[in-house]
Amino acid sequence: MKTVTLIPGDGIGPEISDSVKKIIKAAGVEINWDIQTAGADVAETEGTPLPQRVIESIKKNKVALKAPVTTPIGKGFRSVNVALRKELDLYANLRPCKNIEGIKTPFENVDIVVVRENTEDLYAGIERKVDDDTAESIKIITRNASTRIAQYAFEYAIKNNRKTVWAVTKANICKFSDGLFLECTKEVSKKYPQIEYKEILVDNLCMQLVQNPQKFDVLVLPNLYGDIVSDLTAGLIGGLGVAQGANIGKDCAVFEPVHGSAPDIKGQNKANPTALLLCATNMLEYINEKDAAEKIRKSLYKVIAEGKVLTPDLGGNATTEEYTNEIIKNL
Ligand code: NAI
């Protein structure tokens, strides 16, 4: 039996984790879940929101499924999510966004893959208060990390039959940092002549994404733009409840949705487990359970396309539990 680390997170995390565990079990895959708590409650009892045992568990099992963890805004501890990506050197954050049949949005035929650099930029956490009226944050961009993420994006494009990689920056303003990122993506692109390479400024990209998203294919971005743009692309296909993601490193992978812990709907039995479930199907493929992954996806997409049992964020009135049971019924 395969052992997989599970971080149930907080907010809606534990509810959607339970739903996903039930569905995977019903699909016939026995997983030994190595459950590792992290976040605010853990900080109170263990003195840190990300104890070393969590890192060790993922290093040992090489694969994890992670539900969202709350990060205090403007104060408190550093993001567990950012720390985990950094500690395990999960340098590529992959966020595919494709229309799902049955989810109505103003946009059709959207099929975009966001490849976000995951270890540096403003997320390096180098910031300080200079005095009462001034604060500063340092944006780190290195040749090594930029080249590595560009290579990942082009390799992904080749393996997945994509046509174009767009490098997204604000290199007109951040001439040195984003300029270096762009220099690296351009350099890497020369090794992949079969993939078209294009460059675009992030503000222009945002405008065009809501006017003509069909135009875009694979996007490669520094950390902050990748974070923001992937929420935008999630919105194009029906919102955060259905947006999957993965953090990939050389030695291990952590599958986690784009969305956060949604404290506004915590404990109300109305969270949508779809995003975490899609992440789980990718995790199943990663551990060679391809048939089960396919079976779950088929059932999930059937339930959504039928549109009878949907959670409120998708315009329905089913509870998380009812939606979960409907997916299990259709397996
Ligand atoms: P959020 O993604 O938690 O919520 C934004 C909106 O989307 C809310 O209205 C929420 O109800 C809705 N939503 C999100 N996921 C949903 C789901 N599965 N089903 C139905 N509705 C859903 O973003 P927010 O409010 O900015 O962040 C809340 C907390 O989550 C913060 O502490 C933030 O730092 C943390 N966060 C954690 C992430 C992670 O663990 N990877 C990623 C993003 C945010």
PDB file of C-alpha atoms and ligand atoms in Angstrom, residues 12 66 68-71 81 85 240-241 256 258-265 271-272 313, ligand 1:
ATOM      1  CA  ILE A  12     -12.461  24.289   4.762  1.00  0.00           C
ATOM      2  CA  LYS A  66      -2.225  19.370   0.721  1.00  0.00           C
ATOM      3  CA  PRO A  68      -5.107  25.026   2.223  1.00  0.00           C
ATOM      4  CA  VAL A  69      -3.549  26.509   5.325  1.00  0.00           C
ATOM      5  CA  THR A  70      -4.512  29.967   6.635  1.00  0.00           C
ATOM      6  CA  THR A  71      -1.816  32.654   6.716  1.00  0.00           C
ATOM      7  CA  ASN A  81       2.684  27.217   2.016  1.00  0.00           C
ATOM      8  CA  ARG A  85       7.725  25.116  -1.193  1.00  0.00           C
ATOM      9  CA  LEU A 240     -11.380  28.779  -7.184  1.00  0.00           C
ATOM     10  CA  GLY A 241     -13.543  25.786  -6.262  1.00  0.00           C
ATOM     11  CA  GLU A 256      -2.611  21.434  -3.704  1.00  0.00           C
ATOM     12  CA  VAL A 258      -5.114  27.189  -6.021  1.00  0.00           C
ATOM     13  CA  HIS A 259      -7.681  28.319  -3.444  1.00  0.00           C
ATOM     14  CA  GLY A 260      -7.166  29.228   0.196  1.00  0.00           C
ATOM     15  CA  SER A 261      -8.843  28.096   3.391  1.00  0.00           C
ATOM     16  CA  ALA A 262     -12.081  30.037   2.675  1.00  0.00           C
ATOM     17  CA  PRO A 263     -12.771  30.982   6.315  1.00  0.00           C
ATOM     18  CA  ASP A 264     -16.041  32.634   5.203  1.00  0.00           C
ATOM     19  CA  ILE A 265     -17.639  29.222   4.508  1.00  0.00           C
ATOM     20  CA  ALA A 271     -17.183  23.956   0.309  1.00  0.00           C
ATOM     21  CA  ASN A 272     -16.503  22.575  -3.137  1.00  0.00           C
ATOM     22  CA  ASP A 313     -20.199  28.205  -5.760  1.00  0.00           C
TER      23      ASP A 313
HETATM   24  P1  NAI B   1      -9.743  31.868  -0.565  1.00  0.00           P
HETATM   25  O1  NAI B   1      -9.295  31.148  -1.773  1.00  0.00           O
HETATM   26  O2  NAI B   1      -9.698  31.117   0.719  1.00  0.00           O
HETATM   27  O3  NAI B   1     -11.243  32.386  -0.776  1.00  0.00           O
HETATM   28  C1  NAI B   1     -11.618  33.306  -1.788  1.00  0.00           C
HETATM   29  C2  NAI B   1     -13.115  33.139  -2.070  1.00  0.00           C
HETATM   30  O4  NAI B   1     -13.324  31.923  -2.792  1.00  0.00           O
HETATM   31  C3  NAI B   1     -13.965  33.024  -0.815  1.00  0.00           C
HETATM   32  O5  NAI B   1     -15.193  33.671  -1.024  1.00  0.00           O
HETATM   33  C4  NAI B   1     -14.180  31.547  -0.642  1.00  0.00           C
HETATM   34  O6  NAI B   1     -15.380  31.201   0.026  1.00  0.00           O
HETATM   35  C5  NAI B   1     -14.197  31.057  -2.098  1.00  0.00           C
HETATM   36  N1  NAI B   1     -13.662  29.684  -2.180  1.00  0.00           N
HETATM   37  C6  NAI B   1     -12.353  29.310  -2.131  1.00  0.00           C
HETATM   38  N2  NAI B   1     -12.246  27.991  -2.209  1.00  0.00           N
HETATM   39  C7  NAI B   1     -13.484  27.498  -2.327  1.00  0.00           C
HETATM   40  C8  NAI B   1     -14.020  26.184  -2.429  1.00  0.00           C
HETATM   41  N3  NAI B   1     -13.249  25.095  -2.461  1.00  0.00           N
HETATM   42  N4  NAI B   1     -15.366  26.028  -2.508  1.00  0.00           N
HETATM   43  C9  NAI B   1     -16.172  27.105  -2.513  1.00  0.00           C
HETATM   44  N5  NAI B   1     -15.723  28.375  -2.423  1.00  0.00           N
HETATM   45  C10 NAI B   1     -14.405  28.571  -2.316  1.00  0.00           C
HETATM   46  O7  NAI B   1      -8.857  33.188  -0.479  1.00  0.00           O
HETATM   47  P2  NAI B   1      -8.640  34.226   0.713  1.00  0.00           P
HETATM   48  O8  NAI B   1      -9.930  34.523   1.378  1.00  0.00           O
HETATM   49  O9  NAI B   1      -7.871  35.301   0.090  1.00  0.00           O
HETATM   50  O10 NAI B   1      -7.669  33.493   1.729  1.00  0.00           O
HETATM   51  C11 NAI B   1      -8.073  32.838   2.934  1.00  0.00           C
HETATM   52  C12 NAI B   1      -6.844  32.253   3.616  1.00  0.00           C
HETATM   53  O11 NAI B   1      -6.286  31.200   2.815  1.00  0.00           O
HETATM   54  C13 NAI B   1      -5.712  33.262   3.852  1.00  0.00           C
HETATM   55  O12 NAI B   1      -5.199  33.025   5.136  1.00  0.00           O
HETATM   56  C14 NAI B   1      -4.680  32.903   2.793  1.00  0.00           C
HETATM   57  O13 NAI B   1      -3.380  33.226   3.178  1.00  0.00           O
HETATM   58  C15 NAI B   1      -4.875  31.401   2.708  1.00  0.00           C
HETATM   59  N6  NAI B   1      -4.429  30.838   1.422  1.00  0.00           N
HETATM   60  C16 NAI B   1      -3.829  29.624   1.463  1.00  0.00           C
HETATM   61  C17 NAI B   1      -3.439  29.007   0.302  1.00  0.00           C
HETATM   62  C18 NAI B   1      -2.805  27.657   0.397  1.00  0.00           C
HETATM   63  O14 NAI B   1      -2.845  27.023   1.450  1.00  0.00           O
HETATM   64  N7  NAI B   1      -2.215  27.164  -0.670  1.00  0.00           N
HETATM   65  C19 NAI B   1      -3.625  29.636  -1.017  1.00  0.00           C
HETATM   66  C20 NAI B   1      -4.331  30.903  -0.954  1.00  0.00           C
HETATM   67  C21 NAI B   1      -4.697  31.470   0.233  1.00  0.00           C
END
